[in-house]
Amino acid sequence: MALISRSSHALVTGGGRGIGRAIAAALSDAGATVTVLGRNRVTLDEAVAAGAAQFAATADVADPASVKSAIAEAAARQPIDILIANAGAAESAPFGRSDAALFQRMMDVNFMGAVHAAQAVLPGMLERRRGRIVAVASTAGLKGYAYVSAYSAAKHAVIGLVRSLALETAKSGITVNAVCPGFTETDLLEGSIENIIKKTGRSREHAIAELAKHNPQGRLVAPSEVADAVLWLCGDGAGAITGQAIAVAGGEI
């Protein structure tokens, strides 16, 4: 049975907008039944109404009980074959002003959110001996950027998790990988753009150019480009690909 088909169920955390919604739509278009999970029911329902997903589940990925309950409900409807651990958040501050609470917030959402989701789906995947887990990390998980030490540390942790879990599941029919987008055109990036405008007083075009210069192609990444990489990792042809962190960043990494 093909991994991406109507008989397959994909769950996308943070699937109501941005990269998560693009991934959900790509999986849905490829034939999977898709459940999007997140905190904002309005954006989740909009994704379903637009055809990017068939079902929605409300949960805070930083809350393990909330995630476990929502995923159990989704899995009772149809076993989950594909998990996209996409939910994330980014905050910037100089290291000297990055307190323990900021580090904890970044770890809770970006790292533990992936842990909670993976722990909820993995028993069923192991029982059926098939599955795909893809974490949406970041180029910040492969290199450092100034003023986002907490975010970068959390994304590095995600990649460490992926590499370790891939080895544990290597003989089980499950693959575990990460995609690492560079600066991507999303709502999340809007916060960075606004910060640059506020701090420099320069135009929006200049702020975007400041971010795009990290990419050797001189542009921002499109969410659909990240979704295409995820779609490949979820397909039958990527069965030998596991433990990888694939940069989608125009050559930055």
PDB file of C-alpha atoms in Angstrom:
ATOM      1  CA  MET A   1       0.000   0.000   0.000  1.00  0.00           C
ATOM      2  CA  ALA A   2       1.398   3.387  -0.970  1.00  0.00           C
ATOM      3  CA  LEU A   3       2.275   5.681   1.922  1.00  0.00           C
ATOM      4  CA  ILE A   4       0.531   8.676   0.338  1.00  0.00           C
ATOM      5  CA  SER A   5      -3.012   7.599  -0.547  1.00  0.00           C
ATOM      6  CA  ARG A   6      -6.563   8.079   0.706  1.00  0.00           C
ATOM      7  CA  SER A   7      -5.969   5.080   2.947  1.00  0.00           C
ATOM      8  CA  SER A   8      -3.097   7.015   4.573  1.00  0.00           C
ATOM      9  CA  HIS A   9      -3.578   9.586   7.317  1.00  0.00           C
ATOM     10  CA  ALA A  10      -1.175  12.506   7.727  1.00  0.00           C
ATOM     11  CA  LEU A  11      -1.157  14.790  10.772  1.00  0.00           C
ATOM     12  CA  VAL A  12       0.460  18.221  10.467  1.00  0.00           C
ATOM     13  CA  THR A  13       1.135  20.262  13.607  1.00  0.00           C
ATOM     14  CA  GLY A  14       0.963  24.001  13.116  1.00  0.00           C
ATOM     15  CA  GLY A  15      -1.006  23.204   9.987  1.00  0.00           C
ATOM     16  CA  GLY A  16      -3.307  26.211   9.965  1.00  0.00           C
ATOM     17  CA  ARG A  17      -0.979  28.642   8.228  1.00  0.00           C
ATOM     18  CA  GLY A  18       2.414  29.207   6.643  1.00  0.00           C
ATOM     19  CA  ILE A  19       4.655  26.238   5.918  1.00  0.00           C
ATOM     20  CA  GLY A  20       2.353  23.850   7.783  1.00  0.00           C
ATOM     21  CA  ARG A  21      -0.637  24.739   5.664  1.00  0.00           C
ATOM     22  CA  ALA A  22       1.399  24.427   2.467  1.00  0.00           C
ATOM     23  CA  ILE A  23       2.536  20.960   3.563  1.00  0.00           C
ATOM     24  CA  ALA A  24      -1.004  19.939   4.471  1.00  0.00           C
ATOM     25  CA  ALA A  25      -2.256  21.064   1.058  1.00  0.00           C
ATOM     26  CA  ALA A  26       0.527  19.201  -0.754  1.00  0.00           C
ATOM     27  CA  LEU A  27      -0.204  15.974   1.130  1.00  0.00           C
ATOM     28  CA  SER A  28      -3.935  16.377   0.539  1.00  0.00           C
ATOM     29  CA  ASP A  29      -3.381  17.007  -3.176  1.00  0.00           C
ATOM     30  CA  ALA A  30      -1.193  13.889  -3.302  1.00  0.00           C
ATOM     31  CA  GLY A  31      -4.064  11.805  -1.959  1.00  0.00           C
ATOM     32  CA  ALA A  32      -3.570  11.549   1.801  1.00  0.00           C
ATOM     33  CA  THR A  33      -6.266  12.246   4.342  1.00  0.00           C
ATOM     34  CA  VAL A  34      -4.897  15.167   6.369  1.00  0.00           C
ATOM     35  CA  THR A  35      -5.576  16.384   9.900  1.00  0.00           C
ATOM     36  CA  VAL A  36      -4.161  19.788  10.835  1.00  0.00           C
ATOM     37  CA  LEU A  37      -3.429  20.422  14.511  1.00  0.00           C
ATOM     38  CA  GLY A  38      -2.839  23.729  16.226  1.00  0.00           C
ATOM     39  CA  ARG A  39      -4.043  26.218  18.828  1.00  0.00           C
ATOM     40  CA  ASN A  40      -6.070  28.537  16.597  1.00  0.00           C
ATOM     41  CA  ARG A  41      -9.308  26.826  15.630  1.00  0.00           C
ATOM     42  CA  VAL A  42     -10.216  29.599  13.203  1.00  0.00           C
ATOM     43  CA  THR A  43      -7.117  29.151  11.025  1.00  0.00           C
ATOM     44  CA  LEU A  44      -7.450  25.360  11.234  1.00  0.00           C
ATOM     45  CA  ASP A  45     -11.061  25.479  10.075  1.00  0.00           C
ATOM     46  CA  GLU A  46     -10.065  27.852   7.269  1.00  0.00           C
ATOM     47  CA  ALA A  47      -7.474  25.306   6.107  1.00  0.00           C
ATOM     48  CA  VAL A  48     -10.131  22.594   6.054  1.00  0.00           C
ATOM     49  CA  ALA A  49     -12.621  24.832   4.246  1.00  0.00           C
ATOM     50  CA  ALA A  50      -9.980  25.628   1.614  1.00  0.00           C
ATOM     51  CA  GLY A  51      -9.333  21.929   1.007  1.00  0.00           C
ATOM     52  CA  ALA A  52      -5.829  21.904   2.492  1.00  0.00           C
ATOM     53  CA  ALA A  53      -6.989  19.300   5.028  1.00  0.00           C
ATOM     54  CA  GLN A  54      -9.990  17.147   5.790  1.00  0.00           C
ATOM     55  CA  PHE A  55      -9.994  17.388   9.600  1.00  0.00           C
ATOM     56  CA  ALA A  56      -8.776  19.720  12.345  1.00  0.00           C
ATOM     57  CA  ALA A  57      -7.677  19.105  15.935  1.00  0.00           C
ATOM     58  CA  THR A  58      -7.025  21.750  18.585  1.00  0.00           C
ATOM     59  CA  ALA A  59      -4.018  21.366  20.882  1.00  0.00           C
ATOM     60  CA  ASP A  60      -1.026  23.275  22.225  1.00  0.00           C
ATOM     61  CA  VAL A  61       2.070  21.302  21.195  1.00  0.00           C
ATOM     62  CA  ALA A  62       3.865  22.483  24.339  1.00  0.00           C
ATOM     63  CA  ASP A  63       1.256  20.680  26.459  1.00  0.00           C
ATOM     64  CA  PRO A  64       1.863  16.902  26.315  1.00  0.00           C
ATOM     65  CA  ALA A  65      -1.585  15.973  27.637  1.00  0.00           C
ATOM     66  CA  SER A  66      -3.270  18.209  25.071  1.00  0.00           C
ATOM     67  CA  VAL A  67      -1.233  16.711  22.224  1.00  0.00           C
ATOM     68  CA  LYS A  68      -1.756  13.135  23.375  1.00  0.00           C
ATOM     69  CA  SER A  69      -5.515  13.586  23.623  1.00  0.00           C
ATOM     70  CA  ALA A  70      -5.894  15.336  20.249  1.00  0.00           C
ATOM     71  CA  ILE A  71      -3.724  12.826  18.411  1.00  0.00           C
ATOM     72  CA  ALA A  72      -5.482   9.871  20.031  1.00  0.00           C
ATOM     73  CA  GLU A  73      -8.801  11.266  18.800  1.00  0.00           C
ATOM     74  CA  ALA A  74      -7.410  11.720  15.275  1.00  0.00           C
ATOM     75  CA  ALA A  75      -5.861   8.236  15.267  1.00  0.00           C
ATOM     76  CA  ALA A  76      -9.140   6.670  16.422  1.00  0.00           C
ATOM     77  CA  ARG A  77     -10.728   8.049  13.268  1.00  0.00           C
ATOM     78  CA  GLN A  78      -7.902   6.654  11.115  1.00  0.00           C
ATOM     79  CA  PRO A  79      -4.404   5.405  12.078  1.00  0.00           C
ATOM     80  CA  ILE A  80      -1.699   8.018  11.530  1.00  0.00           C
ATOM     81  CA  ASP A  81       0.890   7.030   8.935  1.00  0.00           C
ATOM     82  CA  ILE A  82       2.612  10.400   8.495  1.00  0.00           C
ATOM     83  CA  LEU A  83       3.540  12.980  11.125  1.00  0.00           C
ATOM     84  CA  ILE A  84       4.777  16.425  10.140  1.00  0.00           C
ATOM     85  CA  ALA A  85       6.075  18.095  13.312  1.00  0.00           C
ATOM     86  CA  ASN A  86       5.920  21.626  12.000  1.00  0.00           C
ATOM     87  CA  ALA A  87       4.584  23.816  14.839  1.00  0.00           C
ATOM     88  CA  GLY A  88       7.103  26.407  15.937  1.00  0.00           C
ATOM     89  CA  ALA A  89       7.721  29.877  17.264  1.00  0.00           C
ATOM     90  CA  ALA A  90      10.611  32.317  17.039  1.00  0.00           C
ATOM     91  CA  GLU A  91      11.720  35.075  19.398  1.00  0.00           C
ATOM     92  CA  SER A  92      14.831  37.196  18.984  1.00  0.00           C
ATOM     93  CA  ALA A  93      16.958  38.912  21.611  1.00  0.00           C
ATOM     94  CA  PRO A  94      20.665  39.415  22.325  1.00  0.00           C
ATOM     95  CA  PHE A  95      22.014  36.531  24.385  1.00  0.00           C
ATOM     96  CA  GLY A  96      22.578  38.823  27.364  1.00  0.00           C
ATOM     97  CA  ARG A  97      18.869  39.628  27.418  1.00  0.00           C
ATOM     98  CA  SER A  98      17.695  36.076  26.700  1.00  0.00           C
ATOM     99  CA  ASP A  99      16.491  34.887  30.083  1.00  0.00           C
ATOM    100  CA  ALA A 100      15.659  31.350  31.173  1.00  0.00           C
ATOM    101  CA  ALA A 101      11.985  31.882  30.386  1.00  0.00           C
ATOM    102  CA  LEU A 102      12.752  32.752  26.751  1.00  0.00           C
ATOM    103  CA  PHE A 103      14.938  29.658  26.363  1.00  0.00           C
ATOM    104  CA  GLN A 104      12.208  27.539  27.946  1.00  0.00           C
ATOM    105  CA  ARG A 105       9.530  28.917  25.611  1.00  0.00           C
ATOM    106  CA  MET A 106      11.642  28.148  22.558  1.00  0.00           C
ATOM    107  CA  MET A 107      12.418  24.634  23.775  1.00  0.00           C
ATOM    108  CA  ASP A 108       8.812  23.913  24.783  1.00  0.00           C
ATOM    109  CA  VAL A 109       7.335  24.782  21.383  1.00  0.00           C
ATOM    110  CA  ASN A 110      10.087  24.022  18.889  1.00  0.00           C
ATOM    111  CA  PHE A 111      11.667  20.963  20.502  1.00  0.00           C
ATOM    112  CA  MET A 112       9.297  19.438  23.032  1.00  0.00           C
ATOM    113  CA  GLY A 113       6.397  20.052  20.641  1.00  0.00           C
ATOM    114  CA  ALA A 114       8.089  17.660  18.213  1.00  0.00           C
ATOM    115  CA  VAL A 115       8.838  15.215  21.025  1.00  0.00           C
ATOM    116  CA  HIS A 116       5.234  15.149  22.244  1.00  0.00           C
ATOM    117  CA  ALA A 117       3.839  14.594  18.755  1.00  0.00           C
ATOM    118  CA  ALA A 118       6.349  11.863  17.890  1.00  0.00           C
ATOM    119  CA  GLN A 119       5.720  10.029  21.152  1.00  0.00           C
ATOM    120  CA  ALA A 120       1.986  10.109  20.472  1.00  0.00           C
ATOM    121  CA  VAL A 121       2.173   8.616  16.963  1.00  0.00           C
ATOM    122  CA  LEU A 122       5.148   6.283  17.211  1.00  0.00           C
ATOM    123  CA  PRO A 123       3.538   3.324  19.039  1.00  0.00           C
ATOM    124  CA  GLY A 124       0.952   2.912  16.279  1.00  0.00           C
ATOM    125  CA  MET A 125       3.571   3.238  13.559  1.00  0.00           C
ATOM    126  CA  LEU A 126       5.765   0.621  15.235  1.00  0.00           C
ATOM    127  CA  GLU A 127       2.825  -1.740  15.544  1.00  0.00           C
ATOM    128  CA  ARG A 128       2.023  -1.398  11.829  1.00  0.00           C
ATOM    129  CA  ARG A 129       5.748  -1.275  10.891  1.00  0.00           C
ATOM    130  CA  ARG A 130       5.306   1.669   8.558  1.00  0.00           C
ATOM    131  CA  GLY A 131       5.372   5.445   8.845  1.00  0.00           C
ATOM    132  CA  ARG A 132       7.025   8.747   8.081  1.00  0.00           C
ATOM    133  CA  ILE A 133       8.020  11.396  10.614  1.00  0.00           C
ATOM    134  CA  VAL A 134       9.277  14.714   9.256  1.00  0.00           C
ATOM    135  CA  ALA A 135      10.250  17.579  11.546  1.00  0.00           C
ATOM    136  CA  VAL A 136      10.316  21.079  10.132  1.00  0.00           C
ATOM    137  CA  ALA A 137      13.469  22.492  11.669  1.00  0.00           C
ATOM    138  CA  SER A 138      15.369  25.440  10.197  1.00  0.00           C
ATOM    139  CA  THR A 139      18.739  26.444   8.848  1.00  0.00           C
ATOM    140  CA  ALA A 140      19.053  27.749  12.428  1.00  0.00           C
ATOM    141  CA  GLY A 141      19.297  24.079  13.399  1.00  0.00           C
ATOM    142  CA  LEU A 142      22.348  23.673  11.164  1.00  0.00           C
ATOM    143  CA  LYS A 143      24.172  26.950  11.831  1.00  0.00           C
ATOM    144  CA  GLY A 144      24.014  29.897  14.171  1.00  0.00           C
ATOM    145  CA  TYR A 145      22.421  33.292  13.643  1.00  0.00           C
ATOM    146  CA  ALA A 146      23.004  36.289  15.873  1.00  0.00           C
ATOM    147  CA  TYR A 147      20.245  37.275  18.312  1.00  0.00           C
ATOM    148  CA  VAL A 148      18.304  33.979  18.120  1.00  0.00           C
ATOM    149  CA  SER A 149      20.420  31.774  20.380  1.00  0.00           C
ATOM    150  CA  ALA A 150      17.390  30.219  22.099  1.00  0.00           C
ATOM    151  CA  TYR A 151      15.578  29.495  18.842  1.00  0.00           C
ATOM    152  CA  SER A 152      18.723  28.116  17.225  1.00  0.00           C
ATOM    153  CA  ALA A 153      19.464  25.904  20.233  1.00  0.00           C
ATOM    154  CA  ALA A 154      15.943  24.461  20.097  1.00  0.00           C
ATOM    155  CA  LYS A 155      16.175  23.756  16.367  1.00  0.00           C
ATOM    156  CA  HIS A 156      19.589  22.109  16.833  1.00  0.00           C
ATOM    157  CA  ALA A 157      17.895  19.896  19.436  1.00  0.00           C
ATOM    158  CA  VAL A 158      15.215  18.921  16.911  1.00  0.00           C
ATOM    159  CA  ILE A 159      17.879  17.706  14.493  1.00  0.00           C
ATOM    160  CA  GLY A 160      19.590  15.723  17.244  1.00  0.00           C
ATOM    161  CA  LEU A 161      16.260  14.097  18.023  1.00  0.00           C
ATOM    162  CA  VAL A 162      15.689  13.232  14.359  1.00  0.00           C
ATOM    163  CA  ARG A 163      19.116  11.635  13.979  1.00  0.00           C
ATOM    164  CA  SER A 164      18.756   9.554  17.139  1.00  0.00           C
ATOM    165  CA  LEU A 165      15.165   8.454  16.526  1.00  0.00           C
ATOM    166  CA  ALA A 166      16.040   7.489  12.955  1.00  0.00           C
ATOM    167  CA  LEU A 167      18.576   4.974  14.296  1.00  0.00           C
ATOM    168  CA  GLU A 168      16.104   3.547  16.801  1.00  0.00           C
ATOM    169  CA  THR A 169      13.492   2.995  14.114  1.00  0.00           C
ATOM    170  CA  ALA A 170      15.766   2.073  11.196  1.00  0.00           C
ATOM    171  CA  LYS A 171      14.541  -1.525  10.947  1.00  0.00           C
ATOM    172  CA  SER A 172      10.892  -0.787  11.644  1.00  0.00           C
ATOM    173  CA  GLY A 173       9.683   0.536   8.294  1.00  0.00           C
ATOM    174  CA  ILE A 174       9.614   4.082   9.707  1.00  0.00           C
ATOM    175  CA  THR A 175      11.784   6.960   8.517  1.00  0.00           C
ATOM    176  CA  VAL A 176      12.565  10.091  10.518  1.00  0.00           C
ATOM    177  CA  ASN A 177      13.919  13.191   8.810  1.00  0.00           C
ATOM    178  CA  ALA A 178      14.042  16.968   9.067  1.00  0.00           C
ATOM    179  CA  VAL A 179      13.686  19.719   6.515  1.00  0.00           C
ATOM    180  CA  CYS A 180      15.507  22.937   7.295  1.00  0.00           C
ATOM    181  CA  PRO A 181      14.071  25.965   5.503  1.00  0.00           C
ATOM    182  CA  GLY A 182      15.963  29.200   5.219  1.00  0.00           C
ATOM    183  CA  PHE A 183      14.068  32.477   5.546  1.00  0.00           C
ATOM    184  CA  THR A 184      10.625  31.654   4.153  1.00  0.00           C
ATOM    185  CA  GLU A 185       7.677  33.838   3.195  1.00  0.00           C
ATOM    186  CA  THR A 186       5.376  33.189   6.174  1.00  0.00           C
ATOM    187  CA  ASP A 187       3.501  35.022   8.916  1.00  0.00           C
ATOM    188  CA  LEU A 188       6.319  34.046  11.277  1.00  0.00           C
ATOM    189  CA  LEU A 189       8.820  35.932   9.130  1.00  0.00           C
ATOM    190  CA  GLU A 190       6.658  39.045   9.283  1.00  0.00           C
ATOM    191  CA  GLY A 191       7.755  39.521  12.901  1.00  0.00           C
ATOM    192  CA  SER A 192      11.398  39.603  11.840  1.00  0.00           C
ATOM    193  CA  ILE A 193      10.615  42.060   9.059  1.00  0.00           C
ATOM    194  CA  GLU A 194       8.773  44.363  11.462  1.00  0.00           C
ATOM    195  CA  ASN A 195      11.680  44.214  13.937  1.00  0.00           C
ATOM    196  CA  ILE A 196      14.150  45.261  11.252  1.00  0.00           C
ATOM    197  CA  ILE A 197      11.895  48.142  10.180  1.00  0.00           C
ATOM    198  CA  LYS A 198      11.459  49.256  13.794  1.00  0.00           C
ATOM    199  CA  LYS A 199      15.173  49.093  14.647  1.00  0.00           C
ATOM    200  CA  THR A 200      16.565  50.582  11.431  1.00  0.00           C
ATOM    201  CA  GLY A 201      13.780  52.877  10.269  1.00  0.00           C
ATOM    202  CA  ARG A 202      14.291  51.574   6.773  1.00  0.00           C
ATOM    203  CA  SER A 203      11.721  50.367   4.290  1.00  0.00           C
ATOM    204  CA  ARG A 204       9.995  46.994   4.151  1.00  0.00           C
ATOM    205  CA  GLU A 205      11.867  46.257   0.909  1.00  0.00           C
ATOM    206  CA  HIS A 206      15.187  46.847   2.698  1.00  0.00           C
ATOM    207  CA  ALA A 207      14.125  44.609   5.576  1.00  0.00           C
ATOM    208  CA  ILE A 208      13.244  41.771   3.199  1.00  0.00           C
ATOM    209  CA  ALA A 209      16.542  42.257   1.385  1.00  0.00           C
ATOM    210  CA  GLU A 210      18.398  41.964   4.711  1.00  0.00           C
ATOM    211  CA  LEU A 211      16.863  38.543   5.247  1.00  0.00           C
ATOM    212  CA  ALA A 212      17.100  37.404   1.626  1.00  0.00           C
ATOM    213  CA  LYS A 213      20.835  38.112   1.483  1.00  0.00           C
ATOM    214  CA  HIS A 214      21.463  34.978   3.573  1.00  0.00           C
ATOM    215  CA  ASN A 215      20.220  32.960   0.593  1.00  0.00           C
ATOM    216  CA  PRO A 216      22.808  32.754  -2.239  1.00  0.00           C
ATOM    217  CA  GLN A 217      19.867  32.862  -4.668  1.00  0.00           C
ATOM    218  CA  GLY A 218      19.049  36.292  -3.237  1.00  0.00           C
ATOM    219  CA  ARG A 219      15.420  35.566  -2.367  1.00  0.00           C
ATOM    220  CA  LEU A 220      13.080  34.219   0.267  1.00  0.00           C
ATOM    221  CA  VAL A 221      11.998  30.580   0.102  1.00  0.00           C
ATOM    222  CA  ALA A 222       8.384  29.836  -0.833  1.00  0.00           C
ATOM    223  CA  PRO A 223       6.349  27.608   1.534  1.00  0.00           C
ATOM    224  CA  SER A 224       5.465  25.403  -1.442  1.00  0.00           C
ATOM    225  CA  GLU A 225       9.157  24.637  -1.949  1.00  0.00           C
ATOM    226  CA  VAL A 226       9.430  23.341   1.609  1.00  0.00           C
ATOM    227  CA  ALA A 227       6.233  21.345   1.089  1.00  0.00           C
ATOM    228  CA  ASP A 228       7.686  19.698  -2.020  1.00  0.00           C
ATOM    229  CA  ALA A 229      10.702  18.464  -0.035  1.00  0.00           C
ATOM    230  CA  VAL A 230       8.423  17.089   2.681  1.00  0.00           C
ATOM    231  CA  LEU A 231       6.215  15.384   0.119  1.00  0.00           C
ATOM    232  CA  TRP A 232       9.213  13.559  -1.321  1.00  0.00           C
ATOM    233  CA  LEU A 233      10.325  12.376   2.119  1.00  0.00           C
ATOM    234  CA  CYS A 234       6.837  11.008   2.743  1.00  0.00           C
ATOM    235  CA  GLY A 235       6.710   9.044  -0.504  1.00  0.00           C
ATOM    236  CA  ASP A 236       7.560   5.405  -1.123  1.00  0.00           C
ATOM    237  CA  GLY A 237      10.679   6.354  -3.075  1.00  0.00           C
ATOM    238  CA  ALA A 238      12.304   7.890   0.024  1.00  0.00           C
ATOM    239  CA  GLY A 239      12.269   4.664   2.018  1.00  0.00           C
ATOM    240  CA  ALA A 240      16.070   4.626   2.285  1.00  0.00           C
ATOM    241  CA  ILE A 241      16.249   8.261   3.442  1.00  0.00           C
ATOM    242  CA  THR A 242      16.307   8.531   7.235  1.00  0.00           C
ATOM    243  CA  GLY A 243      18.173  10.571   9.825  1.00  0.00           C
ATOM    244  CA  GLN A 244      18.710  13.419   7.361  1.00  0.00           C
ATOM    245  CA  ALA A 245      18.423  17.179   7.788  1.00  0.00           C
ATOM    246  CA  ILE A 246      17.732  18.592   4.331  1.00  0.00           C
ATOM    247  CA  ALA A 247      18.269  22.322   3.858  1.00  0.00           C
ATOM    248  CA  VAL A 248      15.775  24.155   1.640  1.00  0.00           C
ATOM    249  CA  ALA A 249      17.687  27.383   1.487  1.00  0.00           C
ATOM    250  CA  GLY A 250      19.061  28.163  -1.956  1.00  0.00           C
ATOM    251  CA  GLY A 251      22.569  26.957  -1.111  1.00  0.00           C
ATOM    252  CA  GLU A 252      22.969  28.756   2.227  1.00  0.00           C
ATOM    253  CA  ILE A 253      23.974  25.477   3.897  1.00  0.00           C
TER     254      ILE A 253
END
